[in-house]
CSV table of C-alpha atoms and ligand atoms in Angstrom, one decimal:
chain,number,residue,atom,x,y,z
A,1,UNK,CA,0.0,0.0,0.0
A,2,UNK,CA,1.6,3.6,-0.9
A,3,UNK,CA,0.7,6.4,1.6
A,4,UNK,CA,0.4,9.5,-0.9
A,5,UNK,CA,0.4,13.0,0.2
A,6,UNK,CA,0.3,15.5,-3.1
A,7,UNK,CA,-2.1,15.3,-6.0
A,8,UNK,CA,1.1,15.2,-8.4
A,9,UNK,CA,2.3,11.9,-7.0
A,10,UNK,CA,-1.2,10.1,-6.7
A,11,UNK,CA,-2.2,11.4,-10.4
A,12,UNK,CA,1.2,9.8,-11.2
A,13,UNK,CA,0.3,6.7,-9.6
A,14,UNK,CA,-2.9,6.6,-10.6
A,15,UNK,CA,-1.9,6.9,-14.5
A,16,UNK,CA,-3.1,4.1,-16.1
A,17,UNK,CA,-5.2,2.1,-13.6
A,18,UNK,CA,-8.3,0.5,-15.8
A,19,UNK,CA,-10.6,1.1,-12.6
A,20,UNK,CA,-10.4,3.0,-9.8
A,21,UNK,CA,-12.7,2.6,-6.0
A,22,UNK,CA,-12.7,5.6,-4.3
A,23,UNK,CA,-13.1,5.8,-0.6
A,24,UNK,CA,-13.2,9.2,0.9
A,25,UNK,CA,-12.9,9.5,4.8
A,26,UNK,CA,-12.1,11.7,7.4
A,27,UNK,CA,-10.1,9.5,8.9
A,28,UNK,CA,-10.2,7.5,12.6
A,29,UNK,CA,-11.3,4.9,10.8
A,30,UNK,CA,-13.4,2.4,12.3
A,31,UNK,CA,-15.2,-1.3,11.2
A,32,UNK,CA,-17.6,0.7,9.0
A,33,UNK,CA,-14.9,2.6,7.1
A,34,UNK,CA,-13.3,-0.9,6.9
A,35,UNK,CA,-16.5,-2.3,4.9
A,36,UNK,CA,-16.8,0.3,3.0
A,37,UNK,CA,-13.0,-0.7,1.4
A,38,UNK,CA,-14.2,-4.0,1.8
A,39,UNK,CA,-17.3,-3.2,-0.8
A,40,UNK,CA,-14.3,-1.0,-2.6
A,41,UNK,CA,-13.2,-3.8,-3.7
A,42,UNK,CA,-16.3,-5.2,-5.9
A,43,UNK,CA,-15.7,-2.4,-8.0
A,44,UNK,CA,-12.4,-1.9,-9.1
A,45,UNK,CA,-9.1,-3.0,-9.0
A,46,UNK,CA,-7.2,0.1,-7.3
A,47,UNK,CA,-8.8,0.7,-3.9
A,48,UNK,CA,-7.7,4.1,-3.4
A,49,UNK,CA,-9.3,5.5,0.3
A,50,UNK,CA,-8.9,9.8,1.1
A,51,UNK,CA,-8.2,10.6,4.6
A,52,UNK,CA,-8.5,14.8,4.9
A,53,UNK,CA,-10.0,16.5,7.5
A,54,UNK,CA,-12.3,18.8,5.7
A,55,UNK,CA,-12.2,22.3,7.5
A,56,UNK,CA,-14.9,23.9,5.1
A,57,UNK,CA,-17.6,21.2,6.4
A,58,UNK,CA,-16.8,21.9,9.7
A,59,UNK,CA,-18.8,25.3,12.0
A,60,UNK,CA,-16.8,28.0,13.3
A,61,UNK,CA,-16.4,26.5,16.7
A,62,UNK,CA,-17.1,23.0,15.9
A,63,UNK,CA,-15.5,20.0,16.5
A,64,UNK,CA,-12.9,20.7,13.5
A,65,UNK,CA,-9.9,21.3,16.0
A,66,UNK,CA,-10.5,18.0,18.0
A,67,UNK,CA,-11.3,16.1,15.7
A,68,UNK,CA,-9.0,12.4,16.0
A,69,UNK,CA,-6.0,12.9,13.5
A,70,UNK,CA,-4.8,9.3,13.5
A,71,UNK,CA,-3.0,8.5,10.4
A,72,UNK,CA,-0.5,5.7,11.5
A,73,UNK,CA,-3.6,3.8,12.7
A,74,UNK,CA,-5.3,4.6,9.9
A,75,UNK,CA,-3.5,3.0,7.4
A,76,UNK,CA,-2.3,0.0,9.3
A,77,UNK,CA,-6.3,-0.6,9.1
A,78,UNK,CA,-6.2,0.1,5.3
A,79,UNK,CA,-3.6,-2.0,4.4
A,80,UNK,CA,-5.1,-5.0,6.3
A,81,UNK,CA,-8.2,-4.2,4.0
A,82,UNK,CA,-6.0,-4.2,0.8
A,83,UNK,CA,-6.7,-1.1,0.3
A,84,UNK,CA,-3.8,-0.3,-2.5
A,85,UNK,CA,-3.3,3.6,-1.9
A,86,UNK,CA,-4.4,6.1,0.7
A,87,UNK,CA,-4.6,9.7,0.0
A,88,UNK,CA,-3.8,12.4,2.7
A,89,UNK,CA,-3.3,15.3,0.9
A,90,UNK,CA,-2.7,18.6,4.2
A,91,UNK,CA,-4.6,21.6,4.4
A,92,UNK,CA,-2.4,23.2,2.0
A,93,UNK,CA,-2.6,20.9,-0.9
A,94,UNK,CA,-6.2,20.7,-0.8
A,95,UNK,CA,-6.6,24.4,-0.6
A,96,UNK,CA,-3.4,26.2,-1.6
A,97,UNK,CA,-5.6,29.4,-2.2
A,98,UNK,CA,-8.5,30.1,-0.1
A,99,UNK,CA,-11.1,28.2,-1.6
A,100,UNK,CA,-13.7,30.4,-3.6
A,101,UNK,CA,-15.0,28.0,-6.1
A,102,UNK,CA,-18.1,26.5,-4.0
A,103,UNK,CA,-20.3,24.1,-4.8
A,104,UNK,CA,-24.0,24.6,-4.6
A,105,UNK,CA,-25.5,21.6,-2.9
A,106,UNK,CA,-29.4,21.5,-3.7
A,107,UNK,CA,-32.4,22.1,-1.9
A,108,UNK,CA,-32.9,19.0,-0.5
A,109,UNK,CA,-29.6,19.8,1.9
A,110,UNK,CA,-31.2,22.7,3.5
A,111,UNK,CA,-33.8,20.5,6.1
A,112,UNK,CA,-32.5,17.7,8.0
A,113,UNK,CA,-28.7,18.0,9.2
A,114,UNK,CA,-28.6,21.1,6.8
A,115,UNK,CA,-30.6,23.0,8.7
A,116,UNK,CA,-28.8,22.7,11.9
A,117,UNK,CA,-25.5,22.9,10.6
A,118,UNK,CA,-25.7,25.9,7.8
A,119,UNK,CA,-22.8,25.5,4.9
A,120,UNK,CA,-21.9,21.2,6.3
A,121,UNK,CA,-23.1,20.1,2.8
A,122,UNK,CA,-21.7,23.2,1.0
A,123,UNK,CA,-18.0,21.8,2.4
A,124,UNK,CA,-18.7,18.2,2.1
A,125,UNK,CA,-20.0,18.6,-2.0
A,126,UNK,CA,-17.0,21.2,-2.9
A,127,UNK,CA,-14.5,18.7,-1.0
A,128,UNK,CA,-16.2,15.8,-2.8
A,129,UNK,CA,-16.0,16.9,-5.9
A,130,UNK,CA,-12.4,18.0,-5.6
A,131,UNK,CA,-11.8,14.6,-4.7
A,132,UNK,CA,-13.7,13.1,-7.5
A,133,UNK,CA,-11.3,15.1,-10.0
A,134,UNK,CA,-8.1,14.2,-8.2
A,135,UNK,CA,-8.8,10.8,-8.0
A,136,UNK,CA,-10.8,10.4,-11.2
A,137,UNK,CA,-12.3,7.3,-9.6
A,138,UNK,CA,-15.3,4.6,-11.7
A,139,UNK,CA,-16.7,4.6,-8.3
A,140,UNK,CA,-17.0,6.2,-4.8
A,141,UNK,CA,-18.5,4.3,-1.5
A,142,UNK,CA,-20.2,6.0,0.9
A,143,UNK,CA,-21.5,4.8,4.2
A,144,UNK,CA,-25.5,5.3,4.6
A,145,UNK,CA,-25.3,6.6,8.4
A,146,UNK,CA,-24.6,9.7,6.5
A,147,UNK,CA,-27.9,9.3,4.9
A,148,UNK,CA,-28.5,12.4,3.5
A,149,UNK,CA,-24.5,13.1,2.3
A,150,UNK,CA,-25.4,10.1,0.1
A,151,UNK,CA,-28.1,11.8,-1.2
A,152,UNK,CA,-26.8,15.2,-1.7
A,153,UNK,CA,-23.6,13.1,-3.3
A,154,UNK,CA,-26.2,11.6,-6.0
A,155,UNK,CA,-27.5,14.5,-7.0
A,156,UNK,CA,-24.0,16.0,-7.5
A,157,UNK,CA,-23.0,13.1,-9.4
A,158,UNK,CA,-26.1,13.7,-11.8
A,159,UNK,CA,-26.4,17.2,-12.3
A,160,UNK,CA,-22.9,17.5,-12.6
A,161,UNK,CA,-21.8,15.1,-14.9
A,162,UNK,CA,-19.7,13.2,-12.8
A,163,UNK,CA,-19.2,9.3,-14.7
A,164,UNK,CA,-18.7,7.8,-11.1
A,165,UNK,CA,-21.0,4.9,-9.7
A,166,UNK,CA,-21.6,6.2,-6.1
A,167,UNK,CA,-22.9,3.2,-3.8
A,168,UNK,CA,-24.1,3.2,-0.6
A,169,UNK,CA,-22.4,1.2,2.1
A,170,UNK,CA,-25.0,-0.3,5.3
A,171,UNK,CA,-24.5,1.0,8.6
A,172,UNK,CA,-22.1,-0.8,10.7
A,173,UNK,CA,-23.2,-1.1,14.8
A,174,UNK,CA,-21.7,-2.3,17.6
A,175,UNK,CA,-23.8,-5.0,19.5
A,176,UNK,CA,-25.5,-2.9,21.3
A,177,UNK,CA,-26.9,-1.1,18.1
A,178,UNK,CA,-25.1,1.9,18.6
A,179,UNK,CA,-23.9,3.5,14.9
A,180,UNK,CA,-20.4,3.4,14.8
A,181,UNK,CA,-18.9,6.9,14.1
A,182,UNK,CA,-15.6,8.4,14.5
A,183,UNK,CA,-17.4,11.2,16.3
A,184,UNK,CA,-18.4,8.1,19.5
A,185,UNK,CA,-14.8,8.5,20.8
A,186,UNK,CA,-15.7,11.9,22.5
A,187,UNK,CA,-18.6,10.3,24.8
A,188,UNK,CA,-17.8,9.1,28.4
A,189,UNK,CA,-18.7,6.0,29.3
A,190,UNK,CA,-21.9,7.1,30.9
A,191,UNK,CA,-23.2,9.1,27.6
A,192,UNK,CA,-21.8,5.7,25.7
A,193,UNK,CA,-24.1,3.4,27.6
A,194,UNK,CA,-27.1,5.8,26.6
A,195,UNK,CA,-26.1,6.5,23.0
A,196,UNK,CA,-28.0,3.8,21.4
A,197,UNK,CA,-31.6,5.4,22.7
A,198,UNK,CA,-31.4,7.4,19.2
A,199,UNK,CA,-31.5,4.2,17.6
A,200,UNK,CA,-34.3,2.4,19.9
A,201,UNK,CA,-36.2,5.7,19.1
A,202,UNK,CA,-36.0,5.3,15.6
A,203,UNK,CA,-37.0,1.6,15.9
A,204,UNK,CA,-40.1,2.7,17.5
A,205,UNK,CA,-40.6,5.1,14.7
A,206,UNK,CA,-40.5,2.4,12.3
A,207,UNK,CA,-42.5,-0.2,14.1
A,208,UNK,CA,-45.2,1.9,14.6
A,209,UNK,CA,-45.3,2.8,11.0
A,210,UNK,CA,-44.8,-0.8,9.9
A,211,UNK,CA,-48.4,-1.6,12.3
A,212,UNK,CA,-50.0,1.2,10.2
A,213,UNK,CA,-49.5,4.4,12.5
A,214,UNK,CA,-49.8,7.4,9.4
A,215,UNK,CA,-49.8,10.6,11.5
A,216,UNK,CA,-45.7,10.7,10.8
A,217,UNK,CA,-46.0,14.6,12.9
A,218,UNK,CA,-46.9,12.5,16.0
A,219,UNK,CA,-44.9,9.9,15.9
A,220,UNK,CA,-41.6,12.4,15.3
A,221,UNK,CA,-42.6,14.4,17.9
A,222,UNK,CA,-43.5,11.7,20.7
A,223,UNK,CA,-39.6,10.1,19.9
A,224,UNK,CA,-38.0,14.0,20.1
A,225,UNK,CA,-40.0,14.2,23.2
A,226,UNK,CA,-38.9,10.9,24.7
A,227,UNK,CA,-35.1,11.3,23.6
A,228,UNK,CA,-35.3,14.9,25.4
A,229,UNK,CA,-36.5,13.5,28.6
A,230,UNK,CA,-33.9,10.7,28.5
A,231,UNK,CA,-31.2,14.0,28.6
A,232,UNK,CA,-30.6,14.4,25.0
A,233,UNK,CA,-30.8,17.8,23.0
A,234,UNK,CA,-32.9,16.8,20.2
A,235,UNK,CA,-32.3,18.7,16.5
A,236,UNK,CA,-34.5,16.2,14.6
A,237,UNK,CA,-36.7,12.6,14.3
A,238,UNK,CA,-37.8,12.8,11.1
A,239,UNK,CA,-39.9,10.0,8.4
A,240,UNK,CA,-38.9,11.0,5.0
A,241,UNK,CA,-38.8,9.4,1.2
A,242,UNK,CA,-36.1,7.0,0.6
A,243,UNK,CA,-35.9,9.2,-2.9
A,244,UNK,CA,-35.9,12.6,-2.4
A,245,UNK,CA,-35.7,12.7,1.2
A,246,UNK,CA,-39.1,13.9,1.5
A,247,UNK,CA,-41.8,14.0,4.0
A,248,UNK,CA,-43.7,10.7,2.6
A,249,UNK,CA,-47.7,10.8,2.1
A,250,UNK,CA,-49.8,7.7,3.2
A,251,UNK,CA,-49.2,5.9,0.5
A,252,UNK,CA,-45.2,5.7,0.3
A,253,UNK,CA,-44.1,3.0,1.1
A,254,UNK,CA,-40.1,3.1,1.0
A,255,UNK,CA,-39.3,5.0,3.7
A,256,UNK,CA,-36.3,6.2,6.0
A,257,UNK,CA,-36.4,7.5,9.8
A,258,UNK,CA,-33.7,9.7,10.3
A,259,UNK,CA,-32.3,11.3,14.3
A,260,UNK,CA,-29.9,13.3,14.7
A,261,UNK,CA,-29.4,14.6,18.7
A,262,UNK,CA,-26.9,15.9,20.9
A,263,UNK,CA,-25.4,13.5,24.0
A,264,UNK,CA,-24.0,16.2,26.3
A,265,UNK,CA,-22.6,19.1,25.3
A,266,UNK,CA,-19.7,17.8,22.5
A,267,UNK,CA,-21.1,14.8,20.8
A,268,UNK,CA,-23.7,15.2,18.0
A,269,UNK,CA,-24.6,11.4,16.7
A,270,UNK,CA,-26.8,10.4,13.9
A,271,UNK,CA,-28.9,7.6,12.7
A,272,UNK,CA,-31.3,6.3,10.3
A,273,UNK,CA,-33.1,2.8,9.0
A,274,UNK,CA,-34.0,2.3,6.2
A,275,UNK,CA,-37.6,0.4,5.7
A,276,UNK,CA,-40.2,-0.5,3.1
A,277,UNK,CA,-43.7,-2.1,3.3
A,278,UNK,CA,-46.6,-3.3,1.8
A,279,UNK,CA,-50.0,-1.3,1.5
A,280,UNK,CA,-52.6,-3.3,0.5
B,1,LIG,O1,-18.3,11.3,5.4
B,1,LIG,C1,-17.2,11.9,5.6
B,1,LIG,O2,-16.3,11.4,6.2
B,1,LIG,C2,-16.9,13.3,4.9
B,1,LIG,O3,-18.1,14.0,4.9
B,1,LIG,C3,-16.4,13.1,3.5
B,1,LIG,C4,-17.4,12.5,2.5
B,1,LIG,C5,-15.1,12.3,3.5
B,1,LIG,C6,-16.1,14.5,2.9
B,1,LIG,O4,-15.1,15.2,3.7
């Protein structure tokens, strides 16, 4: 595996290769990063995985500072995937001028995680796409905990013209059903035994809809209201459209529940399932 730090050297080594699997990351990489090389692998024959700390997706006063910089680990864990190159271009070779070109991300970015964090899908689509022409990848895997980054990815890819196969990798949990995330390192252990209410609320919210509960408002609101009295700070429970990301009507049927709440005062987390059902 070759640890490559400059576009010059990577579009150097990438010269040639018939088909290219792109897997961008932040890095502190967990099991779910992992399968998402694993799935890498399915679809082409250079496994090439980003690790860059994207500042431009990040809040003023975010997490952007603290966030887990651990590249030696990091690629031990990529190269026991097979993953055949890593990418971790620094700050500078990303942005050697201050980046003015953005991308746009569409409508469908501004509700949901877009609404509580203004400009996160702007810095995730221009970083994306930057990668996408660096790399020049067939295809690009994406984990679906970040459910509506896969989206907003998708419709880049399409109204952009990008030729790259974007698929969606499942959610990886640990047994107690918790989603893992890079971000599950900054709860202690008493905010780690509670983080997987987010996902017990969101099975609710699909259960209920699976035994033919339709007043989705109701439903949201009773799981916000329950995560809130468990200690969380609740931005969203939300039913929406597999497709469009949506609020479904009563007779859609492929659905996703998506959360997204604060455990104490430093760790956001996120969820979602996926569903579908039969109307008769
Ligand atoms: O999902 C992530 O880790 C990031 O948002 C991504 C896609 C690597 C862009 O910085």
């Amino acid at each position: 595996m070759e640890v490559i730090h400059t576009v010059a050297e990577l579009r150097r080594r990438l010269n040639g290769e018939p088909a290219i699997a792109l897997v961008p990351t932040m890095g502190n990489l967990h099991d779910g990063h992992i399968s998402l090389v694993d799935i890498a692998h399915d679809h082409g024959t250079c496994v090439v995985a980003s690790i860059f700390v994207n500042r431009l997706q990040f809040a003023a006063g975010g997490d952007f500072d603290r966030y887990p910089r651990t590249l030696e680990e990091d690629c031990a864990k990529l190269e026991a995937a097979g993953c055949h190159v890593v990418f971790a271009p620094d700050e500078k070779e990303m942005y050697p001028v201050p980046q003015e070109m953005l991308v746009t991300p569409p409508k469908s970015a501004d509700q949901l995680c877009g609404d509580f964090r203004p400009g996160h899908f702007q810095g995730v689509v221009t970083v994306v796409s930057k990668l996408f022409n660096i790399v020049q990848p067939h295809a690009a895997v994406f984990g679906k905990k970040d459910y509506q980054q896969v989206h907003v990815i998708r419709t880049l890819v399409k109204q952009l013209n990008f030729g790259i196969e974007i698929i969606a990798g499942e959610t990886i949990r640990d047994p107690d059903g918790l989603a893992m995330s890079s971000r599950n390192g900054y709860l202690t252990r008493e905010e780690r035994a509670q983080a997987p209410q987010l996902y017990h609320a969101l099975r609710r919210v699909r259960k209920a809809v699976e035994a033919g509960a339709r007043d989705h408002r109701k439903l949201e609101e009773a799981e916000m209201t329950a995560l809130s009295q468990a200690g969380w700070k609740v931005d969203y429970v939300a039913l929406r459209n597999q497709s469009d990301l949506a609020p479904p009507g009563p007779r859609d049927t492929d659905l996703v529940v998506l959360g997204a709440a604060w455990m104490g005062s430093k760790t956001r987390l996120i969820d979602n399932i996926e569903f579908s059902f039969y109307v008769k």
